Tab-separated table of C-alpha atoms in Angstrom:
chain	number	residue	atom	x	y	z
A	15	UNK	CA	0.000	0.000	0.000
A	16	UNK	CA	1.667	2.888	-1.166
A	17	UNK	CA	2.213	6.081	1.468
A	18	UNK	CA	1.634	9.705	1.314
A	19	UNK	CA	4.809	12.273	2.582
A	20	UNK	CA	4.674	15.497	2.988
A	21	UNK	CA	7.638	17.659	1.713
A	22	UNK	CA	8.665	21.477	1.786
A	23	UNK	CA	8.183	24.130	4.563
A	24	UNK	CA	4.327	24.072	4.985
A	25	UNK	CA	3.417	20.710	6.108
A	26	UNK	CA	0.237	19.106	4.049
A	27	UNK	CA	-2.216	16.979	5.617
A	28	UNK	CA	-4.191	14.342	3.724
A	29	UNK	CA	-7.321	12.512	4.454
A	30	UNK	CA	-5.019	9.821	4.737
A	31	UNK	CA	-1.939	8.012	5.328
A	32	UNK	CA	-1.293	5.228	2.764
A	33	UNK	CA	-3.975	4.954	-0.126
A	34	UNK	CA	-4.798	2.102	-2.142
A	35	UNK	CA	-4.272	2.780	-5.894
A	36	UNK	CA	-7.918	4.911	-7.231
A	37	UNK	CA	-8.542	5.824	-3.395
A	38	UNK	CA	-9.082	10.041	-3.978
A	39	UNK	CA	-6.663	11.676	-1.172
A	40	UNK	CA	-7.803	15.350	-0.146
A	41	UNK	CA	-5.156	17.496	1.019
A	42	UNK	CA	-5.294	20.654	2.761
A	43	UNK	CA	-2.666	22.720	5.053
A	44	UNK	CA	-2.364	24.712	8.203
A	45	UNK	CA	-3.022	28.958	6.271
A	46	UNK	CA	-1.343	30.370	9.643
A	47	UNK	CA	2.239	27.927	8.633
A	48	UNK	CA	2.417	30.139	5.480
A	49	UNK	CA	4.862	32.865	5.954
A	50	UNK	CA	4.287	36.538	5.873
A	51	UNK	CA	4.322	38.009	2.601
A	52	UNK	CA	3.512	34.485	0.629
A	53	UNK	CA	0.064	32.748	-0.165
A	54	UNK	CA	-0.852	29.434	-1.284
A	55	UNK	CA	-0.684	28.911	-5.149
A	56	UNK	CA	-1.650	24.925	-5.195
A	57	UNK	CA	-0.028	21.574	-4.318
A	58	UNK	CA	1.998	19.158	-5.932
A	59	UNK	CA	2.175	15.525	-6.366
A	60	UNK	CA	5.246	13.900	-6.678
A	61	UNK	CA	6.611	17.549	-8.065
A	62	UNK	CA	3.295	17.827	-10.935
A	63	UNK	CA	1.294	20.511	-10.247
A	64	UNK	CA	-2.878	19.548	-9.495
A	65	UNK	CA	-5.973	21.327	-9.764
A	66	UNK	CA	-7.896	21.721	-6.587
A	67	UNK	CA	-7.451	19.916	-3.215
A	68	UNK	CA	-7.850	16.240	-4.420
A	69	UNK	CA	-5.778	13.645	-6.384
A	70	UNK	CA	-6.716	9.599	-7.324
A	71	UNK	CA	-4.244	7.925	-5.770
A	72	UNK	CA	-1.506	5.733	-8.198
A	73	UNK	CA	0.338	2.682	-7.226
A	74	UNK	CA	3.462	4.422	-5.908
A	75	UNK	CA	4.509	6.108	-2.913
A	76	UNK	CA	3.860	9.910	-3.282
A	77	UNK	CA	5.270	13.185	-2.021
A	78	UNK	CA	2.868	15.934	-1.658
A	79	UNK	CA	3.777	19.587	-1.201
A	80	UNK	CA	2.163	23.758	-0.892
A	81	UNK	CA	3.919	26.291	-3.429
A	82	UNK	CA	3.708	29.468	-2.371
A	83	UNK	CA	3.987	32.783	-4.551
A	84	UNK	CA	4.895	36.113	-3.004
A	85	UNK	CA	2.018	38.730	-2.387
A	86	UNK	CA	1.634	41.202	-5.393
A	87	UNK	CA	1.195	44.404	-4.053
């Protein structure tokens, strides 16, 4: 059963630990760990950018991260 890491400097929680392959895996993150100046642009899986909060699960381990963007003023 594959598992689900978190990676970078804003930690990302899932809706679960290990998935099977197909399972859908929501993610979300702490807003208060993101640093002054930044906001939250989207998350990656295993470094490929997704749409939204969810992903279907493959059968490999993953890595799952925030990227942040710097405020415009």
């Amino acid at each position: 059963r594959p598992t689900i890491t978190s990676q970078g400097e804003v930690k990302v929680t899932t809706s679960q630990k290990r998935g099977w392959k197909g399972d859908v895996i929501t993610l979300a993150h702490s807003k208060a760990a993101i640093p002054e100046g930044y906001e939250f642009s989207h998350y990656t899986v295993n470094g490929e950018p997704i749409e939204g909060n969810t992903f279907i699960m493959p059968e490999v381990d993953v890595e799952v991260s925030v990227v942040l963007v710097p405020i415009s003023e």
